[in-house]
CSV table of C-alpha atoms in Angstrom, one decimal:
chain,number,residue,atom,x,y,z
A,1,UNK,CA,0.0,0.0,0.0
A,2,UNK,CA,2.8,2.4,1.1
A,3,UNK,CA,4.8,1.8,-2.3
A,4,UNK,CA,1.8,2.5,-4.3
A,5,UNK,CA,1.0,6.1,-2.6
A,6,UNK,CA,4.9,6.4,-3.0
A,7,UNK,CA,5.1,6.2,-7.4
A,8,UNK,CA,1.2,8.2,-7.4
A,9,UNK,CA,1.3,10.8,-8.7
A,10,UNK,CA,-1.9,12.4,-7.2
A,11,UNK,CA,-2.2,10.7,-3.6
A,12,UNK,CA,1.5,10.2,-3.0
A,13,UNK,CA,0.8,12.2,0.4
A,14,UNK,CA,-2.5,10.9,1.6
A,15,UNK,CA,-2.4,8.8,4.3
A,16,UNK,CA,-3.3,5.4,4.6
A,17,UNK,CA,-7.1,4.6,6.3
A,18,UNK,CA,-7.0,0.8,8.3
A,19,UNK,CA,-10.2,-0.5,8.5
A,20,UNK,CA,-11.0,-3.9,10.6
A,21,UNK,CA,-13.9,-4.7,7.7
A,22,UNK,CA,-11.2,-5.3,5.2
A,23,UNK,CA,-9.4,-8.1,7.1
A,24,UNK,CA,-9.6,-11.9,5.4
A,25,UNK,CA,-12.0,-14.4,6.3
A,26,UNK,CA,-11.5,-15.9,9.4
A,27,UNK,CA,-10.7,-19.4,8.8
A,28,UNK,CA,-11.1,-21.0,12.3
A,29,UNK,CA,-9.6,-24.3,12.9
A,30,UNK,CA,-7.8,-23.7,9.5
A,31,UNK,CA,-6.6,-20.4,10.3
A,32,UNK,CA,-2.8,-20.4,8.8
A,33,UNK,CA,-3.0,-24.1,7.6
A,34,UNK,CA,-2.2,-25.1,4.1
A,35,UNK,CA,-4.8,-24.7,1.5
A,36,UNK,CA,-4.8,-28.3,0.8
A,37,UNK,CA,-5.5,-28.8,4.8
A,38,UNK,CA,-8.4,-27.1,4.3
A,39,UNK,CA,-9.7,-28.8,1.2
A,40,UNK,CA,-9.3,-32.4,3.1
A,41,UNK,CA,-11.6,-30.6,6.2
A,42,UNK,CA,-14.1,-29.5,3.8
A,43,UNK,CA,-14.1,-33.2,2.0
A,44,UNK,CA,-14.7,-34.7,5.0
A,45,UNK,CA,-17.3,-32.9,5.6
A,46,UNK,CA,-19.0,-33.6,2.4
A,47,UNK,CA,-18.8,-30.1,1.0
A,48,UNK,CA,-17.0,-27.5,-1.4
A,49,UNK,CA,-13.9,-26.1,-0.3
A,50,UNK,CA,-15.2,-22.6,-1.2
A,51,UNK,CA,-18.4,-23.1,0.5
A,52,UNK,CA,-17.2,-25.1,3.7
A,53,UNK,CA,-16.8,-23.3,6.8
A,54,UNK,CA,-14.0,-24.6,9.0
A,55,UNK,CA,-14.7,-25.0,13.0
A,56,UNK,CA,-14.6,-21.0,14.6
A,57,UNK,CA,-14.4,-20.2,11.1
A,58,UNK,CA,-16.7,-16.8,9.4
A,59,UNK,CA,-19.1,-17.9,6.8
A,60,UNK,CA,-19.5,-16.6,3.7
A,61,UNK,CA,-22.5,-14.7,4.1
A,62,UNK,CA,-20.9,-12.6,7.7
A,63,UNK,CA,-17.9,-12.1,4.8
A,64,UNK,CA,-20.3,-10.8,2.8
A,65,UNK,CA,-22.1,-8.8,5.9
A,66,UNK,CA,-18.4,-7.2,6.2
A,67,UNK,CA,-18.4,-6.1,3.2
A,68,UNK,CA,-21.8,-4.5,2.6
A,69,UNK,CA,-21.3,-2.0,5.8
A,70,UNK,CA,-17.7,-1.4,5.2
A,71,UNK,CA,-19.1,-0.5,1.4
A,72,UNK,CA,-22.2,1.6,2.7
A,73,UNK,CA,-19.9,3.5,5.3
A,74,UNK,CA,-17.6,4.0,2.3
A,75,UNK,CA,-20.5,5.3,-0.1
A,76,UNK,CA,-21.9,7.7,2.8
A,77,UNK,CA,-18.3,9.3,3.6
A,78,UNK,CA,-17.8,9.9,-0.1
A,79,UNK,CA,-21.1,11.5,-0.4
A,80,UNK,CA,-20.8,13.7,3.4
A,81,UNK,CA,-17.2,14.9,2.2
A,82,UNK,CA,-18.6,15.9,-1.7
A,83,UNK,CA,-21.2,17.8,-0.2
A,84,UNK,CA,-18.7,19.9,1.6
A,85,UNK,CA,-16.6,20.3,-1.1
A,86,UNK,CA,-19.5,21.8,-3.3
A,87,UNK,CA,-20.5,24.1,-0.4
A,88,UNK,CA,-16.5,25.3,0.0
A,89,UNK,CA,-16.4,25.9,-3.7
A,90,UNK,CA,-19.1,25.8,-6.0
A,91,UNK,CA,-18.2,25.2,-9.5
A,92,UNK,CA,-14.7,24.2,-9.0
A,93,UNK,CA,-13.4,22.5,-11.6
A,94,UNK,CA,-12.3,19.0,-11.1
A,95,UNK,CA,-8.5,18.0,-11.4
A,96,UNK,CA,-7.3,15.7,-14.1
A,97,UNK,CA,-7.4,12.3,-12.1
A,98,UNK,CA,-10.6,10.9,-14.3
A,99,UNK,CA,-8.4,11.5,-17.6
A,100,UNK,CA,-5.8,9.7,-15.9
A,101,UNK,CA,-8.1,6.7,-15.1
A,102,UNK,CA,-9.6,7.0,-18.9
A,103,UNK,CA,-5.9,6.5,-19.7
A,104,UNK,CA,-5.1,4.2,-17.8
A,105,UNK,CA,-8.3,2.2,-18.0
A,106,UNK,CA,-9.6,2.8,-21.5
A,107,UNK,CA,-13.7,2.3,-21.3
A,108,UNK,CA,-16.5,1.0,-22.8
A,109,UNK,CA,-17.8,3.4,-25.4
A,110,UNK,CA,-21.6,3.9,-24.1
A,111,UNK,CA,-19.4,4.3,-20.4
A,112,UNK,CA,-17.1,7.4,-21.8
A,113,UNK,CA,-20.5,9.3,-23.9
A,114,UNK,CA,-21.3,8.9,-19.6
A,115,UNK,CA,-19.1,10.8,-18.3
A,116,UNK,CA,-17.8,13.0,-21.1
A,117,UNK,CA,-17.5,16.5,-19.3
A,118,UNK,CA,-20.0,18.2,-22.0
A,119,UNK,CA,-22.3,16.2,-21.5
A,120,UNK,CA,-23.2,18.0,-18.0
A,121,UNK,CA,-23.0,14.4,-16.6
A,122,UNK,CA,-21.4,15.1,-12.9
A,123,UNK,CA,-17.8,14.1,-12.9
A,124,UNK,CA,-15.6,11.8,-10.7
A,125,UNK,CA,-16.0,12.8,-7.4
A,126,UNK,CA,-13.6,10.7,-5.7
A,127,UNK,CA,-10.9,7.5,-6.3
A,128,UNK,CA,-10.9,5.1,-3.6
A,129,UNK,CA,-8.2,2.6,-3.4
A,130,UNK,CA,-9.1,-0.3,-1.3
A,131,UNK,CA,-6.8,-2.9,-0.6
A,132,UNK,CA,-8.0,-6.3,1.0
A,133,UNK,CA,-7.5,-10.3,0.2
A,134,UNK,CA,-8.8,-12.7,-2.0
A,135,UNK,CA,-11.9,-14.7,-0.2
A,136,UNK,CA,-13.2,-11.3,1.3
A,137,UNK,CA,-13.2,-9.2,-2.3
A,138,UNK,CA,-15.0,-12.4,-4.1
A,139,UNK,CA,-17.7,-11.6,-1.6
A,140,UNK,CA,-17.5,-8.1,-1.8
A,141,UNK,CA,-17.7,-8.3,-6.0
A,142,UNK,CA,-20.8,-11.3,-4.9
A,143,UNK,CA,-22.5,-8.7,-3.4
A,144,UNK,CA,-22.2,-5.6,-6.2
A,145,UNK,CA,-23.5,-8.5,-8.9
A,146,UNK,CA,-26.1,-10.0,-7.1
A,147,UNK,CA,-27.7,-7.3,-4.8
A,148,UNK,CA,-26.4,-4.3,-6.9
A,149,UNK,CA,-26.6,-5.6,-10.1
A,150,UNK,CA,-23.4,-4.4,-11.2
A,151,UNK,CA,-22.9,-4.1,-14.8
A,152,UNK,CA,-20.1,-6.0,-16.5
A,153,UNK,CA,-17.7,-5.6,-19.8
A,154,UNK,CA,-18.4,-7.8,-22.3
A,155,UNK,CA,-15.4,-9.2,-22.7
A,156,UNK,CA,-15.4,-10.2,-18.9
A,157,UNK,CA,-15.9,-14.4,-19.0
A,158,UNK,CA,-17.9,-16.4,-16.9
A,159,UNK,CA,-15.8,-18.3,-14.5
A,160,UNK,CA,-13.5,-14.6,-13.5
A,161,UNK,CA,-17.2,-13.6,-11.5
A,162,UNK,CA,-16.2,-16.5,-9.2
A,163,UNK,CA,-12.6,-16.4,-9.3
A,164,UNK,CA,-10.2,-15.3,-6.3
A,165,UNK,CA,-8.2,-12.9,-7.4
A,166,UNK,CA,-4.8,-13.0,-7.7
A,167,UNK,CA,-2.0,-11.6,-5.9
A,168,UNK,CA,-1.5,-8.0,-7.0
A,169,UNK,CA,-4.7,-8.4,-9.4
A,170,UNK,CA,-6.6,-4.7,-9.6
A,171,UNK,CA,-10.6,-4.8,-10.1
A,172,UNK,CA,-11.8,-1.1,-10.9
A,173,UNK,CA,-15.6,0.1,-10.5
A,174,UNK,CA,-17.5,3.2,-10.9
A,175,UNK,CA,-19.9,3.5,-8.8
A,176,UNK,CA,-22.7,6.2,-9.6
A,177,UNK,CA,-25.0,7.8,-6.9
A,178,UNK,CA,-28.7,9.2,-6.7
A,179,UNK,CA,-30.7,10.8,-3.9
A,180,UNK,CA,-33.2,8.1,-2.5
A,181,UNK,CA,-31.6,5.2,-4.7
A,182,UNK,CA,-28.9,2.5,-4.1
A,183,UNK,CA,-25.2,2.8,-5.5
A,184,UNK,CA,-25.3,1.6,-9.2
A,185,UNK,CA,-21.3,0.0,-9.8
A,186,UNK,CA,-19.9,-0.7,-13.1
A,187,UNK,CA,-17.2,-2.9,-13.8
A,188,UNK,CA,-14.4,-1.5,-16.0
A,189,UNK,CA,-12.0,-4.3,-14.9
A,190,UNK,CA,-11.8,-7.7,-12.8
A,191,UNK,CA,-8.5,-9.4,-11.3
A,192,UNK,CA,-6.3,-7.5,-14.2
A,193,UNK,CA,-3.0,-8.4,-13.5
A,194,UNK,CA,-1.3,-6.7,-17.0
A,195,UNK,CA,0.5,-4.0,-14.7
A,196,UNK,CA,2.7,-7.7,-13.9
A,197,UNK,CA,3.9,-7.4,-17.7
A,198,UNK,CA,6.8,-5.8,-17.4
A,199,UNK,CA,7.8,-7.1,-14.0
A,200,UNK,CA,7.7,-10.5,-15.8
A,201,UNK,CA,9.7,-9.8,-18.6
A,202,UNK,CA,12.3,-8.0,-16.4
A,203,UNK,CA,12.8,-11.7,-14.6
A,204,UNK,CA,12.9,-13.3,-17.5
A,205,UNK,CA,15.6,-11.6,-18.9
């Protein structure tokens, strides 16, 4: 976390927000085992390893519970701190950062007509980086698809909705508000790793 807002060019002295919600599952009697450990526990009990929940362990859906009220804190602080911003300064313009995402993220046509700043669409308000693990962000993204029904890319396949994702791997939404109405996400991207290119071809050298 540290060396990303150290190479950012925008947040590089923001500091870092811990928040208890964004811890792992809590594996129980597995807790720190093996994978494979847990796998045979799960057998035994005549059940999915992804579904199983070890002895003391969280279930999914208190995962999921996590992740809904750290997301609706996050959604209300966004909203509480834009409102003051507006209030300071009135028609300020925004800084560069969503051309920089644009850039960096290149979206969806019928996405970019969206936001496109004559449009009179309101602009990006706020980037959020949120750094977690695997299990709990599968949940989290469970949650936006099912309950939010998050919109997806096209060319996002079938079995990356389930997937864990990867070490390193980067999932970007945009989430949209309106008064009276829940957060509407979008998924640009799920478990990219392509920022790993380089990195890879450096080792391989």
């Amino acid at each position: 976390m540290h060396g990303i807002l150290k190479h950012n060019l925008f947040c590089k002295d923001m500091t870092v927000q811990y928040d208890s919600r964004l811890r792992e599952r809590k594996y129980g009697a597995a807790e720190g085992k093996p994978l494979s450990d847990l796998r045979n526990m799960a057998k035994e009990a005549g059940e999915e390893c992804p579904f199983f929940t070890p002895p003391g362990g969280e279930t999914l859906d208190q995962v999921e519970m996590r992740g809904k009220q750290f997301f609706e804190f996050l959604c209300q602080l966004i909203m509480k701190e834009a409102d003051q911003k507006q209030q300071l300064s009135p028609g300020a313009p925004s800084n560069n950062l969503e051309t920089s995402l644009a850039e960096t993220f290149p979206l969806e046509t019928n996405y970019s007509s969206e936001v496109n700043s004559d449009s009179g669409a309101p602009g990006l308000v706020a980037s959020v980086l949120v750094v977690s693990h695997g299990a709990y962000m599968r949940s989290l993204f469970g949650y936006f698809l099912t309950d939010l029904k998050c919109s997806l890319p096209a060319s996002l396949r079938k079995f990356e909705l389930s997937s864990v994702s990867p070490n390193t791997g980067i999932s970007l939404f945009i989430i949209s508000f309106e008064k009276g109405k829940e957060p509407t996400p979008k998924c640009v991207c799920m478990n990219l790793q392509d920022h790993l290119n380089e990195v890879t071809k450096t080792l391989s050298v």
